[in-house]
Amino acid sequence: MQDWATLLKRFFSEFMVGAGVTLELTAVGLAIGLVLGLGLALARAYGPFWLRSLAIGYIELFRGTPLLVQLFLIYYGLPSLGITLSQSLSAYLALGFNSAAYQAEYLRGAIISIGDSQMTAGRAIGLSRWQTIRFIILPQALRLVIPAWSNEPISLLKTTAVVFLIAVQDLMAKAKRAATITYNPIGSYIAVAVIYLVMVFVLNAFLKWLERKARIPGFEMDAHKA
Amino acid sequence: MDIGKFLQYIASGTAYTLGVVCVALPAGLIFGVIFAIIFVYGGKLLGRFMQFYSTVMRGIPPIVLLFILYFIMSGNINLSPFWAGSISLGIISSAYQMEIVRGAIQSVSGGQMMAARAIGMSKMQAIRYIILPQTLRLAIPPWSNEAAIVIKDSSLVYALGVPEILRRAQLISASTQQPFLAYITAAVIYFLLVFITNRLLDRLENRLRIPSNP
Amino acid sequence: MTNTILTVKNLTKKYGRNIVFENISLNVNEGDTIVIIGPSGTGKSTLLRCINLLTKPDAGQIWLDEQEITAKDTDEDQVRQHIGMVFQNFLLFNHLTALENVKLGLLRVKKLDKDAAEAKAMQELERVGLSDRANHYPGQLSGGQQQRVAIARALAMDPRVMLFDEPTSALDPELIGEVLEVMRNLALSGMTMLVVTHEMGFAREVADRIVFMEKGSIVEEGSPDELFYRPKFERTREFLWKITELYGKKEKEA
């Protein structure tokens, strides 16, 4: 349709640069989301009431509002409060904060699955609460969560596509540029859609491999619990 | 500009947002159900095709699909950005809704179909009177999630120029130099929309629950 | 002169290279209660499901009254109105009350009007002793009650023959009796029945004929007296010994 293949060939190197930015956005967003999400999950699972409430509030807010609004709030809104961030940084933060809310839910599900019994066992041999969490519960939870969690990298990869609206030079930005140059928006966006599909496919294959590697035989989480 | 007018301006975008959602979500539902039935009961070839459709439509970022569909539609038919955007979102949602309905159909046990055929019902009758009623109940929780997603994704049509909540927030933030307030307002409105929708669907789920004493 | 309601001739069913059963032939006369027994996995359930065309046999023919239902252009849905089936797992429609479960076939398949359907459905529920539970959902009924509703649902269609696929195997022991009671009464009232079961007591009391199937074929067939006291084959005797011991009843050989 609309000669997307020739377009793809013509702008290939540019698209690849854009794809690289997309992957970078995904990776950074995922990492920030993981660290923050883990914190949120632990806060909800083990924290005192006020901390739990804060965590729940954060999660509800970031899951209940569009990423685009969060992005604009950080990039356009914060400067009026004196905090001016670059496009890239704004994108990283928006994606990271957003992803954290979703990852928190997956991780919390896994932590709960491991459950009180492991905590009891850890305390029983003299470990402190923190030590049990760190050496007994988390290692298991992080492996257990992989099947359910692997939805997130793929979801995030697709979500990054909106950041071109604040002029971050990702794959979509390159597509837009190609569209302006060739007067062929349909072809440009289809070409880029194909690249996204390939990225998702490869990522998916990688995650499946990771899942297989990390699986503890006989110990799987019921998908519904996540 | 006084705060009242400010809030009102952004809030009036809600009508457009709701409009987009009220076109996209039902469209996605109707096609999602049809596609799911085809997938589960339509035989091997159609099943494979639907699987392909699902994989492609869910593997491409919604905004990319939105642009593609929008340009295709506005190229061929004289549609406003509102309609082109809404219908596009509906098409995108249908792929996700197909997966939801499909999962629900498949978790209604195969025995139900067998029991229906055993009293002489045709496949179509069984689907209509036995499978779908049970499917719809099972599908409410994940569908509630999808509804929230469509409400949030409606913000994407901002890029097509539709004067919905986000677009309005952006316009007014430019004229009043109050971007933070503008976007916070937008966020609050979206949050309320999502929150209310989820609560309503929770209520619906409770109403439709089939009584049982375990 | 009793008529033959059901004739099965040389029926064969395979899954790939696995032969479920081969060359099964059987005649069922009006009013007969035939009980099929045999080790698990010998194709008894599959046989029943072939008879009401839920599963397609690979070879052989089946006649219901004068009609060959295995013929190519048979309207299967139509045929299934005349053959009732009761499943091991009851398979009641979860989203409908007991009454609605029984009514559904009358309304949508037999196309009766609402009042007629309701009246007949209540009648069948009374027949199985559950008219007071008409507005309960399956989730609110015990296993035995669910199975009785399932029987009522099948009976409501006025079938020529009733098929029972291990109707009590999924029930707690104390609930089995109420279902067997309904089945006994049904047999005594003259219904033609084909029952796959492990309930030997029922077989001995109610069956007109017992069919012993093993490894995909009929080993022996005869009256309860013949099979229990004068079996022709060693395998038959072995199986009956094992199963009656399993059920805690000791049987002496004749």
Coordinates of N, CA and C in Angstrom, one line a residue, chain C residues 73-201:
Chain C
D73 N -27.0 -36.4 4.7 CA -27.8 -35.1 4.8 C -28.7 -35.1 6.0
T74 N -28.4 -35.8 7.1 CA -29.3 -35.8 8.2 C -29.2 -34.4 8.9
D75 N -30.3 -33.9 9.4 CA -30.3 -32.7 10.2 C -30.0 -33.2 11.7
E76 N -28.8 -33.0 12.0 CA -28.3 -33.5 13.3 C -29.1 -32.8 14.5
D77 N -29.3 -31.5 14.4 CA -29.9 -30.8 15.5 C -31.3 -31.4 15.7
Q78 N -32.0 -31.7 14.6 CA -33.3 -32.3 14.7 C -33.3 -33.7 15.4
V79 N -32.3 -34.5 15.0 CA -32.1 -35.8 15.6 C -31.9 -35.7 17.1
R80 N -31.1 -34.8 17.5 CA -30.8 -34.6 18.9 C -32.0 -34.2 19.8
Q81 N -33.1 -33.8 19.1 CA -34.3 -33.5 19.9 C -34.9 -34.8 20.4
H82 N -34.6 -35.9 19.7 CA -35.2 -37.2 20.0 C -34.4 -38.1 20.8
I83 N -33.1 -37.7 21.1 CA -32.2 -38.5 21.9 C -31.8 -37.6 23.1
G84 N -32.1 -38.0 24.3 CA -31.8 -37.2 25.5 C -30.4 -37.7 26.0
M85 N -29.6 -36.7 26.5 CA -28.3 -37.1 27.1 C -28.1 -36.5 28.4
V86 N -27.6 -37.3 29.4 CA -27.3 -36.8 30.7 C -25.8 -37.1 30.9
F87 N -25.0 -36.0 31.3 CA -23.6 -36.1 31.3 C -23.1 -36.3 32.7
Q88 N -21.8 -36.9 32.8 CA -21.2 -37.1 34.1 C -21.1 -35.8 34.9
N89 N -20.8 -34.7 34.2 CA -20.6 -33.4 34.9 C -21.8 -32.5 34.9
F90 N -23.0 -33.1 34.7 CA -24.3 -32.5 34.7 C -24.4 -31.4 33.6
L91 N -23.4 -30.5 33.5 CA -23.4 -29.5 32.4 C -24.7 -28.8 32.3
L92 N -25.2 -28.3 33.5 CA -26.3 -27.4 33.5 C -25.8 -26.1 33.0
F93 N -26.7 -25.3 32.4 CA -26.4 -23.9 31.9 C -26.3 -23.0 33.1
N94 N -25.0 -22.6 33.4 CA -24.7 -21.9 34.7 C -25.5 -20.6 34.9
H95 N -25.8 -20.0 33.8 CA -26.4 -18.6 34.0 C -27.9 -18.7 34.1
L96 N -28.5 -19.9 34.1 CA -30.0 -20.0 34.1 C -30.4 -20.8 35.4
T97 N -31.6 -20.4 35.8 CA -32.2 -21.2 37.0 C -32.5 -22.6 36.5
A98 N -32.9 -23.4 37.5 CA -33.3 -24.8 37.2 C -34.4 -24.8 36.2
L99 N -35.4 -24.0 36.5 CA -36.6 -24.0 35.6 C -36.2 -23.5 34.2
E100 N -35.4 -22.5 34.1 CA -34.9 -21.9 32.8 C -34.1 -23.0 32.1
N101 N -33.3 -23.7 32.8 CA -32.5 -24.8 32.1 C -33.5 -25.8 31.4
V102 N -34.5 -26.2 32.1 CA -35.4 -27.1 31.5 C -36.3 -26.5 30.4
K103 N -36.6 -25.2 30.6 CA -37.5 -24.5 29.7 C -36.8 -24.2 28.4
L104 N -35.5 -24.0 28.4 CA -34.8 -23.4 27.2 C -35.1 -24.2 26.0
G105 N -34.9 -25.5 26.0 CA -35.1 -26.4 24.8 C -36.5 -26.2 24.3
L106 N -37.5 -26.2 25.2 CA -38.8 -26.1 24.8 C -39.1 -24.8 24.1
L107 N -38.5 -23.7 24.6 CA -38.8 -22.4 24.0 C -38.1 -22.2 22.7
R108 N -36.7 -22.5 22.7 CA -35.9 -22.2 21.5 C -35.8 -23.2 20.5
V109 N -35.9 -24.5 20.9 CA -35.8 -25.6 19.9 C -37.1 -26.1 19.5
K110 N -38.0 -26.4 20.5 CA -39.3 -26.9 20.1 C -40.3 -25.7 19.8
K111 N -39.8 -24.5 20.1 CA -40.6 -23.3 19.8 C -42.0 -23.3 20.4
L112 N -42.1 -23.8 21.6 CA -43.4 -23.7 22.3 C -43.6 -22.3 22.8
D113 N -44.8 -21.9 23.1 CA -45.0 -20.6 23.6 C -44.7 -20.6 25.1
K114 N -44.5 -19.4 25.7 CA -44.0 -19.2 27.0 C -44.7 -20.0 28.1
D115 N -46.1 -20.0 28.0 CA -46.9 -20.6 29.0 C -46.7 -22.1 28.9
A116 N -46.8 -22.6 27.7 CA -46.8 -24.1 27.5 C -45.4 -24.6 28.0
A117 N -44.3 -23.8 27.6 CA -43.0 -24.2 28.0 C -42.8 -24.3 29.5
E118 N -43.3 -23.2 30.2 CA -43.2 -23.2 31.6 C -44.0 -24.3 32.3
A119 N -45.2 -24.6 31.8 CA -46.0 -25.7 32.4 C -45.3 -27.0 32.2
K120 N -44.8 -27.3 31.1 CA -44.1 -28.6 30.8 C -42.9 -28.7 31.6
A121 N -42.1 -27.6 31.7 CA -40.9 -27.6 32.5 C -41.1 -27.9 33.9
M122 N -42.1 -27.2 34.5 CA -42.5 -27.5 35.9 C -42.9 -28.9 36.1
Q123 N -43.6 -29.5 35.1 CA -44.0 -30.9 35.2 C -42.8 -31.8 35.3
E124 N -41.8 -31.5 34.5 CA -40.6 -32.4 34.5 C -39.8 -32.2 35.8
L125 N -39.8 -31.0 36.3 CA -39.1 -30.8 37.5 C -39.7 -31.5 38.7
E126 N -41.1 -31.6 38.6 CA -41.8 -32.3 39.6 C -41.5 -33.8 39.6
R127 N -41.4 -34.2 38.3 CA -41.1 -35.6 38.1 C -39.8 -36.1 38.7
V128 N -38.8 -35.2 38.8 CA -37.6 -35.5 39.4 C -37.5 -35.0 40.8
G129 N -38.6 -34.5 41.3 CA -38.7 -34.1 42.7 C -38.1 -32.8 43.1
L130 N -38.0 -31.9 42.1 CA -37.3 -30.6 42.4 C -38.1 -29.4 42.1
S131 N -39.4 -29.5 42.1 CA -40.2 -28.3 41.8 C -40.0 -27.2 42.8
D132 N -39.6 -27.5 44.0 CA -39.4 -26.4 45.0 C -38.1 -25.7 44.7
R133 N -37.2 -26.2 43.8 CA -35.9 -25.5 43.6 C -35.9 -24.9 42.2
A134 N -37.1 -24.6 41.7 CA -37.2 -24.2 40.3 C -36.4 -22.9 40.1
N135 N -36.4 -22.0 41.1 CA -35.7 -20.7 40.8 C -34.3 -20.6 41.4
H136 N -33.7 -21.8 41.7 CA -32.4 -21.8 42.1 C -31.4 -21.9 40.9
Y137 N -30.2 -21.3 41.1 CA -29.2 -21.5 40.1 C -28.4 -22.7 40.4
P138 N -27.7 -23.3 39.3 CA -26.9 -24.5 39.5 C -25.9 -24.3 40.7
G139 N -25.3 -23.2 40.8 CA -24.4 -22.9 41.9 C -25.0 -23.1 43.3
Q140 N -26.3 -23.0 43.3 CA -27.0 -23.1 44.6 C -27.6 -24.5 44.9
L141 N -27.3 -25.4 44.0 CA -27.8 -26.8 44.1 C -26.7 -27.8 44.4
S142 N -27.0 -28.8 45.1 CA -26.0 -29.9 45.3 C -25.8 -30.7 44.0
G143 N -24.8 -31.5 44.0 CA -24.5 -32.3 42.8 C -25.7 -33.2 42.4
G144 N -26.3 -33.8 43.4 CA -27.4 -34.7 43.1 C -28.6 -34.0 42.5
Q145 N -28.8 -32.8 43.1 CA -29.9 -32.0 42.6 C -29.6 -31.5 41.2
Q146 N -28.4 -31.1 40.9 CA -28.0 -30.6 39.6 C -28.3 -31.7 38.6
Q147 N -27.8 -32.9 38.9 CA -28.0 -34.0 38.0 C -29.5 -34.3 37.7
R148 N -30.3 -34.2 38.8 CA -31.7 -34.4 38.5 C -32.3 -33.4 37.6
V149 N -31.9 -32.1 37.8 CA -32.3 -31.1 36.9 C -31.9 -31.4 35.5
A150 N -30.7 -31.9 35.3 CA -30.2 -32.3 34.0 C -31.0 -33.4 33.4
I151 N -31.5 -34.3 34.2 CA -32.4 -35.4 33.7 C -33.7 -34.7 33.3
A152 N -34.2 -33.8 34.1 CA -35.5 -33.2 33.7 C -35.3 -32.4 32.4
R153 N -34.2 -31.8 32.2 CA -33.9 -31.0 31.0 C -33.9 -31.9 29.8
A154 N -33.3 -33.1 29.9 CA -33.3 -34.0 28.8 C -34.7 -34.6 28.6
L155 N -35.4 -34.9 29.6 CA -36.8 -35.5 29.5 C -37.8 -34.5 28.9
A156 N -37.6 -33.2 29.1 CA -38.5 -32.2 28.7 C -38.7 -32.3 27.1
M157 N -37.6 -32.8 26.5 CA -37.7 -32.8 25.0 C -38.5 -34.0 24.5
D158 N -39.0 -34.8 25.4 CA -39.7 -36.0 25.0 C -38.9 -36.9 24.1
P159 N -37.8 -37.4 24.5 CA -36.9 -38.1 23.6 C -37.4 -39.6 23.5
R160 N -37.0 -40.2 22.4 CA -37.3 -41.6 22.2 C -36.4 -42.5 23.0
V161 N -35.2 -42.0 23.3 CA -34.3 -42.8 24.1 C -33.4 -41.9 24.9
M162 N -33.1 -42.3 26.1 CA -32.2 -41.5 27.0 C -30.9 -42.1 27.1
L163 N -29.8 -41.3 27.0 CA -28.5 -41.8 27.1 C -27.9 -41.2 28.5
F164 N -27.3 -42.1 29.3 CA -26.7 -41.6 30.5 C -25.2 -42.0 30.5
D165 N -24.4 -40.9 30.6 CA -23.0 -41.2 30.5 C -22.4 -41.1 32.0
E166 N -22.2 -42.2 32.6 CA -21.7 -42.2 34.0 C -22.4 -41.1 34.9
P167 N -23.7 -41.2 35.0 CA -24.4 -40.1 35.6 C -24.1 -39.9 37.1
T168 N -23.5 -40.9 37.8 CA -23.3 -40.7 39.2 C -21.8 -40.7 39.6
S169 N -20.9 -40.8 38.6 CA -19.5 -40.9 38.8 C -18.9 -39.6 39.5
A170 N -19.5 -38.5 39.2 CA -19.0 -37.2 39.8 C -19.7 -36.8 41.1
L171 N -20.5 -37.7 41.6 CA -21.3 -37.3 42.8 C -20.7 -37.9 44.1
D172 N -20.8 -37.1 45.2 CA -20.5 -37.6 46.5 C -21.4 -38.8 46.8
P173 N -20.8 -39.8 47.5 CA -21.6 -41.1 47.7 C -23.0 -40.9 48.2
E174 N -23.2 -39.9 49.2 CA -24.5 -39.8 49.8 C -25.5 -39.2 48.8
L175 N -25.0 -38.7 47.7 CA -26.0 -38.1 46.7 C -26.3 -39.0 45.6
I176 N -25.6 -40.1 45.5 CA -25.9 -41.0 44.4 C -27.3 -41.6 44.4
G177 N -27.7 -41.9 45.6 CA -29.0 -42.6 45.7 C -30.2 -41.9 45.0
E178 N -30.2 -40.5 45.3 CA -31.4 -39.8 44.8 C -31.4 -39.8 43.2
V179 N -30.2 -39.8 42.6 CA -30.2 -39.9 41.2 C -30.6 -41.2 40.6
L180 N -30.1 -42.3 41.3 CA -30.4 -43.6 40.8 C -31.9 -43.9 41.0
E181 N -32.5 -43.3 42.0 CA -33.9 -43.5 42.3 C -34.7 -42.9 41.1
V182 N -34.3 -41.7 40.7 CA -35.0 -41.1 39.5 C -34.9 -42.0 38.3
M183 N -33.7 -42.5 38.1 CA -33.4 -43.3 36.9 C -34.2 -44.6 37.0
R184 N -34.3 -45.2 38.2 CA -35.1 -46.4 38.3 C -36.5 -46.2 38.0
N185 N -37.1 -45.1 38.5 CA -38.5 -44.8 38.2 C -38.7 -44.6 36.7
L186 N -37.7 -43.9 36.1 CA -37.8 -43.7 34.7 C -37.9 -45.0 33.9
A187 N -37.0 -45.9 34.3 CA -36.9 -47.2 33.6 C -38.2 -47.9 33.8
L188 N -38.8 -47.9 35.0 CA -40.0 -48.6 35.3 C -41.2 -48.0 34.5
S189 N -41.1 -46.7 34.2 CA -42.2 -46.1 33.5 C -42.1 -46.4 32.0
G190 N -41.1 -47.1 31.6 CA -41.1 -47.6 30.2 C -40.2 -46.8 29.3
M191 N -39.4 -45.9 29.9 CA -38.4 -45.1 29.0 C -37.4 -46.1 28.5
T192 N -37.0 -45.9 27.2 CA -35.9 -46.6 26.7 C -34.6 -45.9 27.1
M193 N -33.7 -46.7 27.7 CA -32.5 -46.1 28.3 C -31.2 -46.8 28.0
L194 N -30.2 -46.1 27.8 CA -28.8 -46.7 27.5 C -27.9 -46.0 28.6
V195 N -27.4 -46.9 29.5 CA -26.7 -46.3 30.7 C -25.3 -46.8 30.8
V196 N -24.3 -45.9 30.8 CA -23.0 -46.3 31.1 C -22.7 -46.0 32.6
T197 N -22.4 -47.0 33.4 CA -22.2 -46.8 34.8 C -21.3 -47.8 35.4
H198 N -20.9 -47.5 36.7 CA -20.2 -48.5 37.5 C -21.1 -49.0 38.6
E199 N -22.3 -48.5 38.6 CA -23.2 -48.8 39.7 C -23.8 -50.2 39.5
M200 N -23.2 -51.2 40.1 CA -23.6 -52.6 39.8 C -25.0 -52.9 40.4
G201 N -25.2 -52.3 41.5 CA -26.6 -52.6 42.1 C -27.7 -52.1 41.2

